[in-house]
Each structure stands twice: as structure tokens, then as C-alpha cells.
């Protein structure tokens, strides 16, 4: 077998699980116990009838590590499906962030102007602050936060990525 | 029709019965009193009272490994559950099917730091295949049925069911296993047919093949061992086994080249290093096997058959992965081979065997028994020879004696060798032997032990005596934690820090104090008589065999070294000093 690639790549993985107590602890424990990296992890019930939740985890590793992560996830008893959205064709990935910016005068106007460019909405405002809601790829949110830094960035809350494959097929 | 209501504890016992359980290893306590009451009121399931919960899990492991059935454990909440953790981890590492019932404080007190409360599902999550906390009596029966299914299916492993006291005291309806909702856990058994065809093509075209098989063959059942033999015979390839696989292929057969790995044979390791096609059957490329990864069998095409996809490409990337059950995949391979009737390169195979015979000629396991001092290798060899013709099961503790047992006791059948391989748990062998003897009352069951390991679960002698289990504890007594001393010689300039066993008990008197029989051999001339007497006595025996104190275990691949950098004996110094990278490895 030829040398496996040592290149580290970012992967977005969707995991369908039974919505039962402990399932999230199992998944997180697997990542920490085996030393895998978690960039973000989101979870919520997605099928109330079947009692299933969907976990979206963004991780990174060499191809061998990514394969291990998927295999390790797959062998957890409450896990029904593991899909590597990064490998399985195109997918849409979105994250929501709430960004609090505190400031007055020029800076306040500037933050509003940039928010407009990024299609971020002000969901709260006081006479010296805004809370912006921004949705997009993680890189877009990173860029937005960076631009807000000099304008009075005070607090950020991010959801982590939710993702789904493009086209008419489910995972 | 309204179902008859039963108490939760009775539902649990009923479900165990339905799952075919006839023995449970356990220890009572407040949280499980209703279960003990339910046990008291029936006589289909026998409860074996151990002396420490750790012993219960190892006993259940021995029981499971020697029968192919699921081993069952019952312990109380808090300390009962935490005492079980080592055994559960051991069972997880070695893929042993166990169902462990743990008591828990009543649901309304969970999280309250109540008396004898611990977060059992939290603590055992990483050391079980799966675990459950049952909060509703209506779920009880189904959870028990599902737990057995999970424990024994796919890659077997330990499953914990945590039972709050109010749940096992509540009244509820019983659910039969058959009527339980469709089982959600169903690992793949049948291998991919095109991959299997590719594996057959590779094996048939190989000039220097090797079949490397492991514990997965034992897990798959005796039929898989038979199929493994068929494939080895059909292909004419040499076969090597891991520590966990011993017995999956008959050691007495000439195509068997011995165990491989750190303390494996010269011929097995060099054949692994030099082969052109490797068929890995139910083994997991453990670090005891591969040595230095970048130097592991560099020129071979590798096929890996394993039921657990996470075992594949974990340490060693392979060319042909086959996810499936060993038995099913081997049957398909043999069918394909027979249909294909391949023309093998007989000249190349002959040359390969010529090479293997040259390696064999090194006689890497040779030893000399001279004088009065008993060589450990000789002790095991005599034990092997004197137990031939009997149904004999061997368990071991962990250390040098374990490796000598693997090297010098030959196994021709699966399920007769029980050892703690993955976790390497000292104190495993004595309770495991107890579990084996419970399952096989008429067989000879010997725990090949070290004196240090024996003391780790010595309390189980009391259980052994109570249930009249004629278990034999065969101690290779070197008055050292021999394996630790050996590594201190190799890595730490022979500074024997804390590896000498001070103040050992008199094992003969110790046996007698438990109402068992104590025997001792201090000279080579006494060895055979002691072994024979040990076998003949129909009672538990501790045989204290004083061996050469400074003998070391060879061959050995030092940590961080490659297969072809093996040390064959005490005069063999590693060509290169052990690297820092090697030093950090265990
Ligand atoms: C002091 C000490 C020294 C040791 N030295 C050595 C040594 O020199 N050589 C050695 O070999 N070991 C040695 N070991 C043991 C070693 O640590 C490992 O436990 C052992 O090598 C693993 O064996 P295995 O690869 O057969 O895997 P196992 O742990 O038995 O795992 C079985 C594999 O088969 C798979 N499987 C299970 N069921 C099935 C099925 N039905 N179908 C298909 N696949 C299945 C599993 O998924 C798993 O991948 C030593 C241990 C100790 C404590
Ligand atoms: C529970 C546990 N603690 C520590 C170890 C580390 N260890 C491995 S072998 C060994 C010494 C075993 O001594 P003994 O039972 O006398 O066997 P010997 O090597 O002398 O044959 C030790 C301490 C272990 N494997 N298990
Ligand atoms: Mg010792």
C-alpha cells in the first residue's frame, strides 16, 4: 500500500442519532477520548416522530484519521448514519452568529454600513450598541467579526455549522 | 389481553432466563436487594458469589470466552459499579461479550450525591460497548434483550445496564424478546463479494503469502477456526496467530509458524516482514504486532477481514478491506477459491517455505533445563505435556509467565486459552479460571500465574473453595514483577525500582488457609510430581513453582524496533540503542 496522505483537511460530517440521553456525551467523549479535533458541533432533534437528532460536526485530520472518526462514530449503537458531506459531493453549510458591537458616532455608523454589506440584521439596538444577526459560511462570519473588531466588538455567540447536501437526495 | 404485572426485579430475571442465562457472577448491596430477592425465589439461574466485584467481571469473561456465551455480572451501586470498571475495560479491549447489571440509587435521588451513588453510565461510557440507564419499568425487559443483542453481535463487548432501585421495585409488564421492537443494531456480517474475489486472487497469486489471524476468529465461533484451517490448507500459506488468536489454528500443524509480535517467534515475525501478500483475519494490527509502523511488512499487499470498520486502516493502511464476519467471509473465500481452481506458483511457494525453514532452524524458543533450578519454559512445557489427552483450559495473569505460557503451551482448539491481551490486567487469570470452571465443571482449568499477579485477586480463592471449583493456580514464582524487571534491564540500566516482591506469603499455607491444597516445587526433580499431583487432586490447588529468578522472555522485539531487529536471547544486544521514540512506547 502506498504511503497514505498526511495532508490535513477540514471535513463536515452529518450524524443521525437516536435522540436519547447520553448520546451527545458519547459523541463528544469519543472525540476527546481519542484525541480528535472538534471545530464545531451542533445538535438538535430533526425528526420528532422517529425521535432522531442530527449532529453536524466540523473536524479536521488526515484522510486516515477522518476515516477513523467516521468508523468510530458509526459503531456507536445509537448512531444510524454517518455522512461525510465534504466527500459526498457539494453541500451547503451555514452558521448563525449574534455579534454585539458597542460604540458611538462614526464607529456606530460604520458598523451598520458593514452589516449591510454582509446582509447582517440588527436584531437589537440601544443608543450605544447593536446586536447583529449574521448567517453564512464560517469564513464569512469570521470576516465580519474581524471587521467589527476595531468598531467596538464586545461579544459573539455562534451556533457552529449546520450543513446539508445539495440536490434532491437525502444523506 | 392485559399482561400480568410483575415487579421490575422479576422482569429482569425473567429476561435473563429468556436470554438463556444459567449463571450470574455477582455481589449484593442495598441498591440491588430486590434483584437478589428475585434470584432467591427461583432456581433456574445460579448466582456465584464472588469476593470482590472485579473478580465477577473477570470470571464472566472466562465464562464467556470458553463457551461463546454472554457472561453476566450483577453488582450494587457506587463502589460495586466502580470495582467493575477494570473488568469492563478489559472486556472492551479483548472483545468479550458481557452484560453487567449495576444497581443505582432511586431515580429521584440521581444527581444528589446520595449514599452509594456514582455516575455509572458516565464512568462506564468509554469502557463499554454500550450502556443504559433504565428510568421506566416499562422499558426494562426490552433493554435487557437489546443489551444481550448488542453484547454478542458484531464485535462483541461489555454492556452495562444501570438499574435505579425504584425502577426494579415498580410493577410493570414483561415483554418477550421476540416481541421486542425491531433491533436497531445490525452490524454487517457478509463481506463485499468483489473484495473477497480480489483477496482470493491476491492469495492465489502470492509468492510469499502469510495468513495472520487473531481473536476475531475466536469471536466468530469454532466454525470460523475450521474454515481458517481449510483456507490455510488450500493456499499452502504459513499461518501465524496473535496472543488473542491462539487456538484458532492448531499449533501442532506444520503450517503454523507460531505467535507473532513482540514476543512472537523469529519465523513468524520475519515471514510477516518479508511476505508479499498478507491476509489479516480478525486481528487488529496492534502495536505489540506491528513494532515500528513505518517498517512493518513494507513490501506486502494487505487484505484485512474485520467486522468492525474502525479496526480497518486504523494503524496500518490496507489494500483490500473486507468488513464482515470472519466465518462468513472465509466461507465465501473458500467457495471462490474452489470455483477458481487457481494455478499457484508452486516453485515460489517452495522457495518461501525453504526460507521459513531456515528461520525456523534458529530455534528461537530453544532453552536448556540444566541443574536444579527450574526454568520457566521447562515448567510450562512439562505442564503442557502432562496435561495432554485431557480437556484442559488455560488462563493466565499478566507478565513473563503469560508470554511463556503463550510460547510453550500449545493450543490446538479455540476457546481453551483465556488471557488479558489488550488491557493486560494483572489479577485476571484467577477469577477467569473460576468462570471457566463454572462453565466446564469436569475440565482441568489451570491459571498460569506470576506471584505478583496472583495477589491481585487472591480473595477469589474463597469463592473457588465455596463452589468446589477444582481450579489450579500454577505460579511461576520468580519473586519479581519479572516483566517489569526485564524492561528495567532493557531501558533503565538494570535499576530494579520497586519490582522486587518483598514479603511474599507462603503460598502453600495461603492455599491451606483457604481450605485448598498447597504444593511446592523448588527443584527441577520435583516438578513432574507436583504437576501430576496438582492434576490428580480433585480440589483447588495452588502450586508454587520456584523458577529461575532472573530468566527473561525471548525472543523480543524492543519497543520502537522493526520485526527484523529482534533480540533472540540475553546475549543479543540491540544493534542500535533503543531510541527515545522507542522509550516512550509501552
Ligand atoms: C505483556 C503483554 C505482551 C504482549 N505481547 C504480545 C505479542 O508478542 N504478540 C501478540 O500477538 N500479542 C501480544 N500481546 C497482546 C496484544 O496487546 C493484543 O491484545 C493482541 O495482539 C490483539 O490481538 P488481535 O489482533 O487478535 O485482536 P483482538 O483484540 O482479539 O481483536 C479482534 C479483532 O477482530 C475483530 N473481530 C471480532 N469479532 C469478529 C468477527 N466475528 N469477525 C471478524 N472480525 C471480528 C475485532 O473487530 C478486532 O479488530 C501482549 C499483551 C501483553 C499484556
Ligand atoms: C493491574 C496491573 N498493574 C500493573 C501492571 C504492569 N505490569 C505488567 S507485568 C507486571 C509484573 C507481573 O509480575 P508477576 O505476576 O510476578 O509476573 P512475572 O512477570 O514475574 O511472570 C506488572 C507490574 C499490569 N499489567 N496490571
Ligand atoms: Mg513474578
PDB file of N, CA, C and O and ligand atoms in Angstrom, chain B residues 451 478 480 482, ligand 3:
ATOM      1  N   UNK B 451       3.641 -14.634  40.738  1.00  0.00           N
ATOM      2  CA  UNK B 451       3.315 -14.467  42.158  1.00  0.00           C
ATOM      3  C   UNK B 451       2.736 -13.080  42.426  1.00  0.00           C
ATOM      4  O   UNK B 451       1.857 -12.919  43.273  1.00  0.00           O
ATOM      5  N   UNK B 478       9.022 -16.074  40.577  1.00  0.00           N
ATOM      6  CA  UNK B 478      10.394 -15.569  40.430  1.00  0.00           C
ATOM      7  C   UNK B 478      10.686 -14.463  41.454  1.00  0.00           C
ATOM      8  O   UNK B 478      11.713 -13.807  41.380  1.00  0.00           O
ATOM      9  N   UNK B 480       9.771 -11.667  41.557  1.00  0.00           N
ATOM     10  CA  UNK B 480       9.894 -10.371  40.895  1.00  0.00           C
ATOM     11  C   UNK B 480       8.637 -10.096  40.096  1.00  0.00           C
ATOM     12  O   UNK B 480       7.985 -11.026  39.627  1.00  0.00           O
ATOM     13  N   UNK B 482       8.474  -9.883  37.103  1.00  0.00           N
ATOM     14  CA  UNK B 482       9.505 -10.223  36.127  1.00  0.00           C
ATOM     15  C   UNK B 482       9.474  -9.350  34.878  1.00  0.00           C
ATOM     16  O   UNK B 482      10.505  -8.907  34.376  1.00  0.00           O
TER      17      UNK B 482
HETATM   18 MG1  LIG C   3       6.890 -12.765  39.176  1.00  0.00          MG
END
